[in-house]
């Protein structure tokens, strides 16, 4: 055998092998490679979209937290105002009740003072009559001199 014929035979066999591979082996390999590239590209796009969605979601969460904090602060402020108003109302009611009790006590004291004055006038009138009796050594008739005794009691 000749080296040239061997080389030509090997070249023909190689060409047939290359054609066989191009027709039957490479298309499934290229299809698998293209499918894999497409899946990787889709995965990367999905990852980018997920990153964007995550950033949007985090921003939404932060806005909701800020809104919730604002609402909570407003509720706390409103509760404090309500508590202060209740305290002020209770103070005002206590003052009104204290004033009413003081006025009742003053009225009671005035009534007792008037009763004591009337009692004292009656006693003074009785003492005046007794004193006049002693002075006159004669009994003074209380019914006869009632108007005079009333005038005396009124002056006292």
Coordinates of C-alpha atoms in Angstrom, one line a residue:
X1 CA 0.0 0.0 0.0
X2 CA 0.9 3.4 -0.8
X3 CA 1.0 6.2 1.6
X4 CA -0.9 8.5 -0.8
X5 CA -3.8 6.1 -1.2
X6 CA -3.9 5.7 2.6
X7 CA -4.0 9.4 3.1
X8 CA -6.7 9.8 0.4
X9 CA -8.7 6.9 2.0
X10 CA -8.4 8.5 5.5
X11 CA -9.3 11.9 4.1
X12 CA -12.5 10.4 2.5
X13 CA -13.3 8.5 5.7
X14 CA -12.8 11.6 7.7
X15 CA -15.0 13.6 5.3
X16 CA -17.7 11.0 5.6
X17 CA -17.4 11.0 9.4
X18 CA -17.6 14.8 9.4
X19 CA -20.7 14.7 7.2
X20 CA -22.3 12.0 9.4
X21 CA -21.6 14.1 12.5
X22 CA -22.9 17.3 10.8
X23 CA -26.1 15.6 9.8
X24 CA -26.9 13.4 12.8
X25 CA -24.8 14.4 15.8
X26 CA -24.3 18.1 15.7
X27 CA -28.0 19.2 15.3
X28 CA -29.1 17.6 18.6
X29 CA -26.0 19.0 20.3
X30 CA -26.6 22.5 18.8
X31 CA -30.3 22.3 19.7
X32 CA -29.4 21.2 23.3
X33 CA -26.9 24.1 23.5
X34 CA -29.4 26.6 22.1
X35 CA -32.1 25.4 24.5
X36 CA -29.7 25.6 27.4
X37 CA -28.7 29.2 26.4
X38 CA -32.4 30.1 26.1
X39 CA -33.1 28.7 29.6
X40 CA -30.1 30.5 31.0
X41 CA -31.2 33.8 29.4
X42 CA -34.8 33.3 30.7
X43 CA -33.4 32.5 34.1
X44 CA -31.3 35.7 34.1
X45 CA -34.2 37.7 32.9
X46 CA -36.4 36.2 35.6
X47 CA -33.7 37.0 38.2
X48 CA -33.5 40.6 37.0
X49 CA -37.3 40.9 37.1
X50 CA -37.3 39.3 40.6
X51 CA -34.7 41.9 41.7
X52 CA -36.8 44.7 40.4
X53 CA -40.0 43.2 42.0
X54 CA -38.1 42.8 45.3
X55 CA -36.9 46.4 45.2
X56 CA -40.5 47.5 44.4
X57 CA -41.9 45.3 47.2
X58 CA -39.3 46.7 49.7
X59 CA -40.2 50.2 48.7
X60 CA -43.9 49.4 49.1
X61 CA -43.2 47.8 52.5
X62 CA -41.2 50.9 53.6
X63 CA -44.0 53.2 52.5
X64 CA -46.6 51.0 54.4
X65 CA -44.3 51.1 57.5
X66 CA -44.0 54.9 57.3
X67 CA -47.8 55.2 56.9
X68 CA -48.3 52.8 59.8
X69 CA -45.9 54.8 62.0
X70 CA -47.6 58.0 61.1
X71 CA -51.0 56.6 61.9
X72 CA -49.7 55.1 65.2
X73 CA -48.2 58.5 66.1
X74 CA -51.6 60.2 65.3
X75 CA -53.5 57.7 67.3
X76 CA -51.1 58.1 70.3
X77 CA -51.4 61.9 70.0
X78 CA -55.2 61.6 69.9
X79 CA -55.2 59.2 72.9
X80 CA -53.0 61.7 74.8
X81 CA -55.4 64.5 73.9
X82 CA -58.4 62.5 75.0
X83 CA -56.7 61.6 78.3
X84 CA -55.8 65.2 78.9
X85 CA -59.4 66.2 78.1
X86 CA -60.7 63.6 80.5
X87 CA -58.3 64.9 83.2
X88 CA -59.4 68.5 82.6
X89 CA -63.1 67.5 82.6
X90 CA -62.6 65.6 85.9
X91 CA -60.8 68.6 87.4
X92 CA -63.6 70.9 86.3
X93 CA -66.2 68.5 87.6
X94 CA -64.3 68.2 90.9
X95 CA -64.2 72.0 91.1
X96 CA -67.9 72.4 90.5
X97 CA -68.7 69.6 93.0
X98 CA -66.3 71.3 95.5
X99 CA -68.0 74.6 95.0
X100 CA -71.4 73.1 95.4
X101 CA -70.3 71.3 98.7
X102 CA -68.8 74.6 99.9
X103 CA -72.0 76.5 99.2
X104 CA -74.0 73.8 101.0
X105 CA -71.7 74.0 103.9
X106 CA -71.9 77.8 103.9
X107 CA -75.7 77.6 103.8
X108 CA -75.7 75.1 106.6
X109 CA -73.4 77.3 108.6
X110 CA -75.5 80.4 107.9
X111 CA -78.6 78.5 109.0
X112 CA -77.0 77.3 112.2
X113 CA -75.8 80.9 112.9
X114 CA -79.4 82.2 112.4
X115 CA -80.7 79.5 114.7
X116 CA -78.1 80.4 117.3
X117 CA -79.0 84.1 117.0
X118 CA -82.7 83.3 117.4
X119 CA -81.9 81.1 120.4
X120 CA -79.7 83.7 121.8
X121 CA -82.3 86.5 121.3
X122 CA -84.9 84.3 123.0
X123 CA -82.5 83.7 125.9
X124 CA -81.6 87.4 126.1
X125 CA -85.3 88.4 126.1
X126 CA -85.9 85.9 128.8
X127 CA -83.0 87.2 130.8
X128 CA -84.2 90.8 130.2
X129 CA -87.6 89.8 131.5
X130 CA -86.1 88.1 134.5
X131 CA -83.8 91.1 135.1
X132 CA -86.8 93.5 134.8
X133 CA -88.7 91.3 137.2
X134 CA -85.9 91.5 139.7
X135 CA -85.7 95.2 139.3
X136 CA -89.3 95.8 139.6
X137 CA -89.8 93.1 142.1
X138 CA -93.0 92.5 140.4
X139 CA -93.8 89.8 137.9
X140 CA -93.9 91.0 134.3
X141 CA -96.6 89.4 132.2
X142 CA -95.0 88.0 129.1
X143 CA -98.2 87.9 127.1
X144 CA -99.1 91.4 127.9
X145 CA -95.7 92.8 127.0
X146 CA -95.0 90.5 124.0
X147 CA -94.7 93.3 121.5
X148 CA -92.3 95.1 123.7
X149 CA -90.2 92.0 124.2
X150 CA -90.2 91.4 120.4
X151 CA -88.9 94.9 119.9
X152 CA -86.2 94.3 122.5
X153 CA -85.2 91.0 120.9
X154 CA -85.0 92.6 117.5
X155 CA -82.7 95.3 118.8
X156 CA -80.4 92.7 120.3

